[in-house]
Every structure is written in structure tokens, then in C-alpha cells.
Amino acid sequence: MIISPRSSSTRTLVVISLSLSVILLLTGTGVATARWIIAAITTVPVTAGELTTEVTGTVGLDALDISNDQYTTPATLTFYNSSTVSVHYTWEFSFSSGTLDPATIALTVWEPTGTSCPTTVPDTGTFAGTLAAPPSLPATAISGQSGMVVCAATRFLGSIAEVAGGSLTTTPTVTADLTTGTWTATVSGDSFTHTIASDPLSP
Amino acid sequence: MTSWSSHLIKTSVILAAVVTLAISVTGGTYALWHAQVSLPGAVITAGHASLNIDGPYGLGSEQLYPGQTASAPFAVTNTGTVPLALRVDSLTGPDEQAPLDQQDFTRSLTVHIWAHTGEGCTTAPSELGWSGAVGSFSEKLVIVVDKGMTQPMCLAATLDTQAPATVQGVSLDLQLTVGGVQQ
């Protein structure tokens, strides 16, 4: 068969037209493009923890006739972390009544070797400060649901004669915090009072 | 008319004549056998896609602190008749009318979802899983659940290390929607 150039181009046109028709037909039907989609819902409860702490034993710092030559009998303070994560402790003091200068009352703290405090202040391993500028508490991180025992003793730093009969009532505030973030828990301990003996010669 | 067209017409006419002649000369009759039967009780049922989520259990009893992650298992069962590819359609929390502490808590959470590999849900979330903040949508999981099968899953929530202190003690419910796309 002799194929003229014109008949060849006509066949090409026919083939292209048929191809386009098939493509358009398949595209237009949209066959096999539909899919089922289903969904199910559930509730996810979430709860944030909360820092909580307790402090006991501060009332043991009550001191009648505090002297400037020896410490009071050490008191046993317990800081209990009732949260479920480790915390660090800091503290500060507020003063509700009395005339004594908080800066004249020395405060020394330390961790006992056992669970109770000795009867005297040890020579080493203590942290010293005053009620105006409290000493740091031991830096140990206290695990959740556990406590830390700290011994504390006070001593007057000024002249007894100048403040005879004076007193100062102090309330400790303890703060537990995490090593990161801004979460804290604050609790107040029992107040304690220091008194200076009255001058026996005063009228 | 071109010679090619003319040739084509001639060829077609000849072919038609040959076919007609062949049919004619075979003779005989053309009666066809015909029979009909009905199939009793034939029922055609369409398939369906269906998902069921069981859990997560115990997540609410775990308290989250900054930087901590609480996790719990749950299960997704394909109760339909086609395989389904899972995806996280949505994860939503309290709306804008909720108390601020709940909104703060929601913003401080990141949720992880992954296939349970038998290692327990306390292990690090799989890279093949999904992680996102509350409010995220339509993220694929690389998990396909065959029809009738149950896929054990893990869900974990992590509280940001800088979560504000106002969220302490806050509890709330998130709504997780898991989608299944027919495969």
C-alpha cells in the first residue's frame, strides 16, 4: 500500500483523538477514587500535679531568757515534701510583735547525723545567719513523699542590758520549689518567741 | 475525495458483502435455546468502615509536673470490613470560655500517639507516631489496621518545663478523634 503524506497525518490525528477520548473518559468517570473515612472519639483525662509541703517543729525555737553567751537547746525541724516530685527548700521569717531587732538573733542550722538533734551545736557542718538574714537550708533535693530533718538553735548577739525585757515573735515561711520552672509551694510554720530577761534592778 | 478514502470505502464495501454472503449461504434455521432460572435469596451487602477506641485508661490518675510525661495504653479496633489507615483527625481541649488555668494547662501540653510495640507505653514515643499540641488536626499515623483487627496504641502527655504555676492541680478532659481511611 502506498501511503501519502496526507493520509499519514490523518492517521496520526485519529490516534491522538482516540487517545484523548480514552483519557477524558477515564478521568471523567472518577472510578476508584472514592474512599470511606470513619472516625471514633475518646476522652483523654489529664491532671497537673501540685506542689505541697509541710513544716513542723518550729515552735521548738521558743526561747525564754535567751542569752548571748550560748545557743538555745537545738530544736528539731521537719520539712516534709508531700508532693510526688523532688523539691528544694528555702525559708524566710516575718515578725508579728516585739521590739527586738531580728538582726541581733543568730540562727544556726545543720543536718543531724541521725533522725534527732544533739543537745549542743556542732563545731562544723553548720549554716549561720540571723532571723533577719536566715541561713541557707541544706541544698539536698528532697524526694517526693519524704522529709528532711534540720536542727536549729539561736543565740542573742547584742547587749542584754540594753534590751532587757524585750521580745520578738517570729513566723517562719517555708517555700518548696522545683529545680526548673516557676512552681512553688509555700507554707507557714508555727510561730516562736524569743524573750530577754528583765533587768532585776529595774523598778 | 482522496485516493486513500476511496480505497477505504471500497475495502469496507467488499468486506460487508463477503460477511453477508457467508451468513446467507450457511442456511438452516436460527432458533436459539433459551432458559431462565432465578437464584433464590441472593443478597448483596455493602461493606462498611467502622472504628472503635477503647481507653486510654489510667492517664488521669497520673499527675503531671513540669517536664514530666504520663502515658497510658489504649486500643483501636477496626470493626468494619475494609482495612483502615489511622490518622489523628483532631485533638481538642476546653474552649475559650473555660477558666484560664485550664487554658494555660492545655497550651502547656504536648501529646504523643504511637503504636504499642510490646515495650510498654513508658518507653520513648516512636518516631513513627504522632506528636502535636492540643488543637492539631489531620496528621497521618503510619499504621494500617486490617478488618477485624485490634491495634494496641500508646498515648502520652508531656507538660512543658515552663508551664505556669497557675496550672497546678488542674484537671481537664481532651477529646481525641482518630480517623480511619479506607485502604
PDB file of N, CA, C and O in Angstrom, chain B residues 29-69:
ATOM      1  N   THR B  29     -31.911 -22.966  10.173  1.00  0.00           N
ATOM      2  CA  THR B  29     -32.709 -22.038  10.978  1.00  0.00           C
ATOM      3  C   THR B  29     -31.844 -21.472  12.090  1.00  0.00           C
ATOM      4  O   THR B  29     -30.770 -22.003  12.414  1.00  0.00           O
ATOM      5  N   TYR B  30     -32.381 -20.477  12.667  1.00  0.00           N
ATOM      6  CA  TYR B  30     -31.600 -19.794  13.703  1.00  0.00           C
ATOM      7  C   TYR B  30     -32.337 -19.741  15.039  1.00  0.00           C
ATOM      8  O   TYR B  30     -32.245 -18.797  15.781  1.00  0.00           O
ATOM      9  N   ALA B  31     -33.103 -20.801  15.354  1.00  0.00           N
ATOM     10  CA  ALA B  31     -33.777 -20.846  16.648  1.00  0.00           C
ATOM     11  C   ALA B  31     -32.732 -20.963  17.755  1.00  0.00           C
ATOM     12  O   ALA B  31     -31.794 -21.739  17.663  1.00  0.00           O
ATOM     13  N   LEU B  32     -32.910 -20.176  18.799  1.00  0.00           N
ATOM     14  CA  LEU B  32     -31.971 -20.198  19.927  1.00  0.00           C
ATOM     15  C   LEU B  32     -32.600 -20.861  21.141  1.00  0.00           C
ATOM     16  O   LEU B  32     -33.769 -20.662  21.422  1.00  0.00           O
ATOM     17  N   TRP B  33     -31.790 -21.691  21.809  1.00  0.00           N
ATOM     18  CA  TRP B  33     -32.281 -22.212  23.094  1.00  0.00           C
ATOM     19  C   TRP B  33     -32.289 -21.106  24.108  1.00  0.00           C
ATOM     20  O   TRP B  33     -31.375 -20.288  24.164  1.00  0.00           O
ATOM     21  N   HIS B  34     -33.291 -21.152  24.893  1.00  0.00           N
ATOM     22  CA  HIS B  34     -33.393 -20.102  25.896  1.00  0.00           C
ATOM     23  C   HIS B  34     -33.916 -20.682  27.191  1.00  0.00           C
ATOM     24  O   HIS B  34     -34.934 -21.358  27.187  1.00  0.00           O
ATOM     25  N   ALA B  35     -33.254 -20.475  28.237  1.00  0.00           N
ATOM     26  CA  ALA B  35     -33.708 -20.959  29.548  1.00  0.00           C
ATOM     27  C   ALA B  35     -33.484 -19.865  30.582  1.00  0.00           C
ATOM     28  O   ALA B  35     -32.602 -19.021  30.430  1.00  0.00           O
ATOM     29  N   GLN B  36     -34.271 -19.924  31.624  1.00  0.00           N
ATOM     30  CA  GLN B  36     -34.144 -18.880  32.645  1.00  0.00           C
ATOM     31  C   GLN B  36     -34.288 -19.519  34.008  1.00  0.00           C
ATOM     32  O   GLN B  36     -35.110 -20.403  34.219  1.00  0.00           O
ATOM     33  N   VAL B  37     -33.480 -19.092  34.947  1.00  0.00           N
ATOM     34  CA  VAL B  37     -33.571 -19.606  36.311  1.00  0.00           C
ATOM     35  C   VAL B  37     -33.329 -18.450  37.270  1.00  0.00           C
ATOM     36  O   VAL B  37     -32.554 -17.537  36.986  1.00  0.00           O
ATOM     37  N   SER B  38     -34.033 -18.477  38.387  1.00  0.00           N
ATOM     38  CA  SER B  38     -33.853 -17.435  39.406  1.00  0.00           C
ATOM     39  C   SER B  38     -33.049 -17.987  40.568  1.00  0.00           C
ATOM     40  O   SER B  38     -33.266 -19.126  41.004  1.00  0.00           O
ATOM     41  N   LEU B  39     -32.105 -17.190  41.011  1.00  0.00           N
ATOM     42  CA  LEU B  39     -31.313 -17.591  42.177  1.00  0.00           C
ATOM     43  C   LEU B  39     -32.079 -17.194  43.429  1.00  0.00           C
ATOM     44  O   LEU B  39     -32.350 -16.013  43.647  1.00  0.00           O
ATOM     45  N   PRO B  40     -32.457 -18.166  44.248  1.00  0.00           N
ATOM     46  CA  PRO B  40     -33.251 -17.831  45.433  1.00  0.00           C
ATOM     47  C   PRO B  40     -32.408 -17.136  46.514  1.00  0.00           C
ATOM     48  O   PRO B  40     -31.285 -17.544  46.790  1.00  0.00           O
ATOM     49  N   GLY B  41     -32.995 -16.087  47.102  1.00  0.00           N
ATOM     50  CA  GLY B  41     -32.404 -15.467  48.273  1.00  0.00           C
ATOM     51  C   GLY B  41     -31.063 -14.819  48.049  1.00  0.00           C
ATOM     52  O   GLY B  41     -30.262 -14.756  48.976  1.00  0.00           O
ATOM     53  N   ALA B  42     -30.777 -14.398  46.862  1.00  0.00           N
ATOM     54  CA  ALA B  42     -29.488 -13.760  46.629  1.00  0.00           C
ATOM     55  C   ALA B  42     -29.492 -12.357  47.232  1.00  0.00           C
ATOM     56  O   ALA B  42     -30.348 -11.544  46.913  1.00  0.00           O
ATOM     57  N   VAL B  43     -28.549 -12.084  48.192  1.00  0.00           N
ATOM     58  CA  VAL B  43     -28.477 -10.787  48.866  1.00  0.00           C
ATOM     59  C   VAL B  43     -27.076 -10.205  48.688  1.00  0.00           C
ATOM     60  O   VAL B  43     -26.089 -10.896  48.897  1.00  0.00           O
ATOM     61  N   ILE B  44     -27.033  -9.005  48.265  1.00  0.00           N
ATOM     62  CA  ILE B  44     -25.747  -8.319  48.139  1.00  0.00           C
ATOM     63  C   ILE B  44     -25.649  -7.282  49.249  1.00  0.00           C
ATOM     64  O   ILE B  44     -26.539  -6.442  49.400  1.00  0.00           O
ATOM     65  N   THR B  45     -24.606  -7.386  50.068  1.00  0.00           N
ATOM     66  CA  THR B  45     -24.436  -6.466  51.193  1.00  0.00           C
ATOM     67  C   THR B  45     -23.211  -5.594  50.975  1.00  0.00           C
ATOM     68  O   THR B  45     -22.133  -6.108  50.682  1.00  0.00           O
ATOM     69  N   ALA B  46     -23.390  -4.313  51.138  1.00  0.00           N
ATOM     70  CA  ALA B  46     -22.248  -3.404  51.015  1.00  0.00           C
ATOM     71  C   ALA B  46     -21.366  -3.521  52.242  1.00  0.00           C
ATOM     72  O   ALA B  46     -21.837  -3.790  53.350  1.00  0.00           O
ATOM     73  N   GLY B  47     -20.076  -3.343  52.063  1.00  0.00           N
ATOM     74  CA  GLY B  47     -19.173  -3.337  53.199  1.00  0.00           C
ATOM     75  C   GLY B  47     -19.323  -2.041  53.970  1.00  0.00           C
ATOM     76  O   GLY B  47     -20.124  -1.171  53.623  1.00  0.00           O
ATOM     77  N   HIS B  48     -18.573  -1.910  55.035  1.00  0.00           N
ATOM     78  CA  HIS B  48     -18.647  -0.676  55.802  1.00  0.00           C
ATOM     79  C   HIS B  48     -17.338  -0.446  56.534  1.00  0.00           C
ATOM     80  O   HIS B  48     -16.560  -1.375  56.772  1.00  0.00           O
ATOM     81  N   ALA B  49     -17.124   0.804  56.876  1.00  0.00           N
ATOM     82  CA  ALA B  49     -15.945   1.178  57.651  1.00  0.00           C
ATOM     83  C   ALA B  49     -16.390   1.578  59.046  1.00  0.00           C
ATOM     84  O   ALA B  49     -17.367   2.311  59.214  1.00  0.00           O
ATOM     85  N   SER B  50     -15.697   1.051  60.042  1.00  0.00           N
ATOM     86  CA  SER B  50     -16.091   1.341  61.419  1.00  0.00           C
ATOM     87  C   SER B  50     -14.882   1.202  62.340  1.00  0.00           C
ATOM     88  O   SER B  50     -14.062   0.298  62.170  1.00  0.00           O
ATOM     89  N   LEU B  51     -14.784   2.114  63.279  1.00  0.00           N
ATOM     90  CA  LEU B  51     -13.665   2.103  64.236  1.00  0.00           C
ATOM     91  C   LEU B  51     -14.205   2.155  65.651  1.00  0.00           C
ATOM     92  O   LEU B  51     -15.255   2.750  65.910  1.00  0.00           O
ATOM     93  N   ASN B  52     -13.468   1.566  66.563  1.00  0.00           N
ATOM     94  CA  ASN B  52     -13.817   1.657  67.977  1.00  0.00           C
ATOM     95  C   ASN B  52     -12.539   1.916  68.773  1.00  0.00           C
ATOM     96  O   ASN B  52     -11.513   1.288  68.529  1.00  0.00           O
ATOM     97  N   ILE B  53     -12.620   2.847  69.720  1.00  0.00           N
ATOM     98  CA  ILE B  53     -11.469   3.148  70.577  1.00  0.00           C
ATOM     99  C   ILE B  53     -11.779   2.711  71.996  1.00  0.00           C
ATOM    100  O   ILE B  53     -12.842   3.040  72.536  1.00  0.00           O
ATOM    101  N   ASP B  54     -10.860   2.002  72.585  1.00  0.00           N
ATOM    102  CA  ASP B  54     -11.023   1.526  73.957  1.00  0.00           C
ATOM    103  C   ASP B  54      -9.904   2.140  74.803  1.00  0.00           C
ATOM    104  O   ASP B  54      -8.748   1.817  74.621  1.00  0.00           O
ATOM    105  N   GLY B  55     -10.257   3.036  75.707  1.00  0.00           N
ATOM    106  CA  GLY B  55      -9.268   3.711  76.544  1.00  0.00           C
ATOM    107  C   GLY B  55      -8.982   5.106  76.037  1.00  0.00           C
ATOM    108  O   GLY B  55      -9.736   5.613  75.203  1.00  0.00           O
ATOM    109  N   PRO B  56      -7.920   5.750  76.468  1.00  0.00           N
ATOM    110  CA  PRO B  56      -6.867   5.250  77.369  1.00  0.00           C
ATOM    111  C   PRO B  56      -7.325   5.215  78.835  1.00  0.00           C
ATOM    112  O   PRO B  56      -8.156   6.018  79.234  1.00  0.00           O
ATOM    113  N   TYR B  57      -6.771   4.275  79.542  1.00  0.00           N
ATOM    114  CA  TYR B  57      -7.132   4.104  80.942  1.00  0.00           C
ATOM    115  C   TYR B  57      -5.963   4.493  81.846  1.00  0.00           C
ATOM    116  O   TYR B  57      -4.807   4.193  81.546  1.00  0.00           O
ATOM    117  N   GLY B  58      -6.287   5.136  82.949  1.00  0.00           N
ATOM    118  CA  GLY B  58      -5.287   5.408  83.981  1.00  0.00           C
ATOM    119  C   GLY B  58      -4.488   6.673  83.796  1.00  0.00           C
ATOM    120  O   GLY B  58      -3.711   7.052  84.671  1.00  0.00           O
ATOM    121  N   LEU B  59      -4.684   7.352  82.682  1.00  0.00           N
ATOM    122  CA  LEU B  59      -3.874   8.549  82.455  1.00  0.00           C
ATOM    123  C   LEU B  59      -4.235   9.645  83.452  1.00  0.00           C
ATOM    124  O   LEU B  59      -3.363  10.367  83.934  1.00  0.00           O
ATOM    125  N   GLY B  60      -5.515   9.758  83.771  1.00  0.00           N
ATOM    126  CA  GLY B  60      -5.953  10.827  84.661  1.00  0.00           C
ATOM    127  C   GLY B  60      -5.448  10.682  86.079  1.00  0.00           C
ATOM    128  O   GLY B  60      -5.411  11.655  86.837  1.00  0.00           O
ATOM    129  N   SER B  61      -5.050   9.482  86.464  1.00  0.00           N
ATOM    130  CA  SER B  61      -4.576   9.284  87.838  1.00  0.00           C
ATOM    131  C   SER B  61      -3.104   9.633  87.983  1.00  0.00           C
ATOM    132  O   SER B  61      -2.578   9.686  89.096  1.00  0.00           O
ATOM    133  N   GLU B  62      -2.434   9.861  86.868  1.00  0.00           N
ATOM    134  CA  GLU B  62      -1.026  10.256  86.929  1.00  0.00           C
ATOM    135  C   GLU B  62      -0.934  11.776  86.937  1.00  0.00           C
ATOM    136  O   GLU B  62      -1.509  12.433  86.065  1.00  0.00           O
ATOM    137  N   GLN B  63      -0.196  12.301  87.894  1.00  0.00           N
ATOM    138  CA  GLN B  63      -0.064  13.751  87.989  1.00  0.00           C
ATOM    139  C   GLN B  63       1.139  14.223  87.185  1.00  0.00           C
ATOM    140  O   GLN B  63       2.222  13.669  87.294  1.00  0.00           O
ATOM    141  N   LEU B  64       0.889  15.245  86.404  1.00  0.00           N
ATOM    142  CA  LEU B  64       1.943  15.798  85.555  1.00  0.00           C
ATOM    143  C   LEU B  64       2.619  16.990  86.223  1.00  0.00           C
ATOM    144  O   LEU B  64       1.939  17.915  86.670  1.00  0.00           O
ATOM    145  N   TYR B  65       3.933  16.936  86.273  1.00  0.00           N
ATOM    146  CA  TYR B  65       4.720  18.076  86.743  1.00  0.00           C
ATOM    147  C   TYR B  65       5.538  18.592  85.563  1.00  0.00           C
ATOM    148  O   TYR B  65       5.719  17.881  84.567  1.00  0.00           O
ATOM    149  N   PRO B  66       6.031  19.818  85.653  1.00  0.00           N
ATOM    150  CA  PRO B  66       6.791  20.373  84.519  1.00  0.00           C
ATOM    151  C   PRO B  66       7.906  19.439  84.059  1.00  0.00           C
ATOM    152  O   PRO B  66       8.702  18.954  84.863  1.00  0.00           O
ATOM    153  N   GLY B  67       7.923  19.181  82.759  1.00  0.00           N
ATOM    154  CA  GLY B  67       8.941  18.320  82.175  1.00  0.00           C
ATOM    155  C   GLY B  67       8.615  16.841  82.250  1.00  0.00           C
ATOM    156  O   GLY B  67       9.351  16.021  81.706  1.00  0.00           O
ATOM    157  N   GLN B  68       7.531  16.497  82.903  1.00  0.00           N
ATOM    158  CA  GLN B  68       7.187  15.081  83.051  1.00  0.00           C
ATOM    159  C   GLN B  68       6.197  14.626  81.976  1.00  0.00           C
ATOM    160  O   GLN B  68       5.453  15.423  81.417  1.00  0.00           O
ATOM    161  N   THR B  69       6.214  13.305  81.756  1.00  0.00           N
ATOM    162  CA  THR B  69       5.313  12.679  80.786  1.00  0.00           C
ATOM    163  C   THR B  69       4.518  11.581  81.468  1.00  0.00           C
ATOM    164  O   THR B  69       5.091  10.771  82.198  1.00  0.00           O
TER     165      THR B  69
END
